[in-house]
PDB file of C-alpha atoms in Angstrom:
ATOM      1  CA  MET A   1      29.904  12.089   0.938  1.00 59.00           C
ATOM      2  CA  SER A   2      27.730  13.504  -1.815  1.00 77.00           C
ATOM      3  CA  GLU A   3      25.621  15.377   0.763  1.00 80.00           C
ATOM      4  CA  ASP A   4      28.754  17.099   2.070  1.00 85.00           C
ATOM      5  CA  ARG A   5      29.738  18.022  -1.456  1.00 86.00           C
ATOM      6  CA  GLU A   6      26.254  19.360  -2.185  1.00 88.00           C
ATOM      7  CA  ALA A   7      26.227  21.386   1.039  1.00 87.00           C
ATOM      8  CA  ARG A   8      29.656  22.841   0.219  1.00 89.00           C
ATOM      9  CA  ARG A   9      28.595  23.732  -3.346  1.00 89.00           C
ATOM     10  CA  SER A  10      25.384  25.290  -2.029  1.00 90.00           C
ATOM     11  CA  ARG A  11      27.326  27.389   0.519  1.00 90.00           C
ATOM     12  CA  GLU A  12      29.821  28.508  -2.147  1.00 90.00           C
ATOM     13  CA  ALA A  13      26.968  29.483  -4.459  1.00 88.00           C
ATOM     14  CA  ARG A  14      25.285  31.545  -1.707  1.00 90.00           C
ATOM     15  CA  GLU A  15      28.571  33.290  -0.926  1.00 90.00           C
ATOM     16  CA  ALA A  16      29.114  34.072  -4.604  1.00 87.00           C
ATOM     17  CA  LEU A  17      25.609  35.520  -4.906  1.00 86.00           C
ATOM     18  CA  GLU A  18      26.162  37.642  -1.795  1.00 87.00           C
ATOM     19  CA  ARG A  19      29.417  39.002  -3.261  1.00 84.00           C
ATOM     20  CA  VAL A  20      27.688  39.859  -6.529  1.00 79.00           C
ATOM     21  CA  HIS A  21      24.860  41.599  -4.681  1.00 76.00           C
ATOM     22  CA  ARG A  22      27.288  43.580  -2.496  1.00 73.00           C
ATOM     23  CA  ASP A  23      29.498  44.591  -5.434  1.00 71.00           C
ATOM     24  CA  SER A  24      26.566  45.568  -7.643  1.00 68.00           C
ATOM     25  CA  GLU A  25      25.323  47.994  -4.969  1.00 60.00           C
ATOM     26  CA  ALA A  26      28.654  49.797  -4.929  1.00 58.00           C
ATOM     27  CA  VAL A  27      28.806  49.997  -8.727  1.00 55.00           C
ATOM     28  CA  GLY A  28      25.091  50.702  -9.195  1.00 56.00           C
ATOM     29  CA  THR A  29      25.218  54.193  -7.714  1.00 64.00           C
ATOM     30  CA  SER A  30      27.540  56.824  -9.051  1.00 72.00           C
ATOM     31  CA  SER A  31      30.259  58.263  -6.885  1.00 74.00           C
ATOM     32  CA  PHE A  32      28.751  61.714  -7.413  1.00 79.00           C
ATOM     33  CA  ALA A  33      25.394  60.555  -6.053  1.00 78.00           C
ATOM     34  CA  ARG A  34      27.052  58.967  -3.017  1.00 76.00           C
ATOM     35  CA  ALA A  35      29.103  62.124  -2.361  1.00 82.00           C
ATOM     36  CA  ALA A  36      26.014  64.308  -2.700  1.00 84.00           C
ATOM     37  CA  GLY A  37      24.138  62.090  -0.261  1.00 83.00           C
ATOM     38  CA  ARG A  38      26.973  62.260   2.257  1.00 86.00           C
ATOM     39  CA  ALA A  39      27.166  66.051   1.897  1.00 87.00           C
ATOM     40  CA  LYS A  40      23.405  66.380   2.377  1.00 88.00           C
ATOM     41  CA  ASP A  41      23.531  64.234   5.501  1.00 87.00           C
ATOM     42  CA  HIS A  42      26.509  66.204   6.807  1.00 85.00           C
ATOM     43  CA  LEU A  43      24.862  69.593   6.297  1.00 83.00           C
ATOM     44  CA  ALA A  44      21.576  68.355   7.759  1.00 86.00           C
ATOM     45  CA  GLY A  45      23.317  67.332  10.974  1.00 84.00           C
ATOM     46  CA  ALA A  46      22.435  63.662  10.579  1.00 85.00           C
ATOM     47  CA  ASP A  47      25.417  62.694  12.742  1.00 85.00           C
ATOM     48  CA  ALA A  48      23.961  64.497  15.777  1.00 85.00           C
ATOM     49  CA  PRO A  49      21.792  62.645  18.289  1.00 88.00           C
ATOM     50  CA  ALA A  50      18.241  62.763  16.928  1.00 85.00           C
ATOM     51  CA  HIS A  51      16.665  63.361  20.330  1.00 89.00           C
ATOM     52  CA  ASP A  52      18.736  66.533  20.901  1.00 88.00           C
ATOM     53  CA  ARG A  53      17.104  69.130  18.652  1.00 90.00           C
ATOM     54  CA  VAL A  54      19.407  71.932  19.810  1.00 92.00           C
ATOM     55  CA  GLU A  55      22.464  69.901  18.807  1.00 90.00           C
ATOM     56  CA  VAL A  56      20.961  69.100  15.402  1.00 89.00           C
ATOM     57  CA  TRP A  57      20.058  72.723  14.659  1.00 92.00           C
ATOM     58  CA  GLY A  58      23.359  73.973  16.053  1.00 91.00           C
ATOM     59  CA  ARG A  59      25.231  71.768  13.621  1.00 90.00           C
ATOM     60  CA  ARG A  60      22.990  72.816  10.735  1.00 90.00           C
ATOM     61  CA  VAL A  61      23.478  76.522  11.437  1.00 94.00           C
ATOM     62  CA  GLY A  62      27.210  76.170  11.992  1.00 93.00           C
ATOM     63  CA  ARG A  63      27.766  74.164   8.843  1.00 91.00           C
ATOM     64  CA  GLY A  64      25.566  76.506   6.799  1.00 93.00           C
ATOM     65  CA  LEU A  65      27.505  79.527   8.039  1.00 96.00           C
ATOM     66  CA  SER A  66      30.769  77.808   7.172  1.00 94.00           C
ATOM     67  CA  ILE A  67      29.583  77.397   3.576  1.00 94.00           C
ATOM     68  CA  VAL A  68      28.623  81.076   3.432  1.00 97.00           C
ATOM     69  CA  PHE A  69      32.057  82.034   4.803  1.00 97.00           C
ATOM     70  CA  VAL A  70      33.920  79.846   2.303  1.00 96.00           C
ATOM     71  CA  MET A  71      31.904  81.314  -0.590  1.00 97.00           C
ATOM     72  CA  TRP A  72      32.645  84.850   0.617  1.00 97.00           C
ATOM     73  CA  LEU A  73      36.336  84.029   1.046  1.00 96.00           C
ATOM     74  CA  LEU A  74      36.547  82.623  -2.482  1.00 96.00           C
ATOM     75  CA  TRP A  75      34.792  85.683  -3.893  1.00 95.00           C
ATOM     76  CA  TYR A  76      37.099  88.008  -1.930  1.00 94.00           C
ATOM     77  CA  LEU A  77      40.280  86.247  -3.026  1.00 93.00           C
ATOM     78  CA  VAL A  78      39.242  86.059  -6.668  1.00 93.00           C
ATOM     79  CA  SER A  79      38.068  89.666  -6.812  1.00 92.00           C
ATOM     80  CA  THR A  80      41.167  90.958  -4.990  1.00 90.00           C
ATOM     81  CA  TYR A  81      43.892  89.066  -6.825  1.00 88.00           C
ATOM     82  CA  LEU A  82      42.446  88.664 -10.288  1.00 84.00           C
ATOM     83  CA  THR A  83      41.440  92.299 -10.778  1.00 79.00           C
ATOM     84  CA  ARG A  84      44.967  93.646 -10.300  1.00 71.00           C
TER      85      ARG A  84
END
């Protein structure tokens, strides 16, 4: 009986330590750092198949051009409607 109790306590302790480890990883990095990492991976085409270089570079170029277009659109809208 005491061996069962010891095994149960040992399992509960391991589970508690795993929860603490998992939760500390989420809290340990800032949300800004995680968002920046996701944005970097997105713009670098990390979601494309690594063996297909054309797909990777196509995504990089397309996503880079979309950023340029959004910046131009913001500049255009601000300069057009705020200078009236």
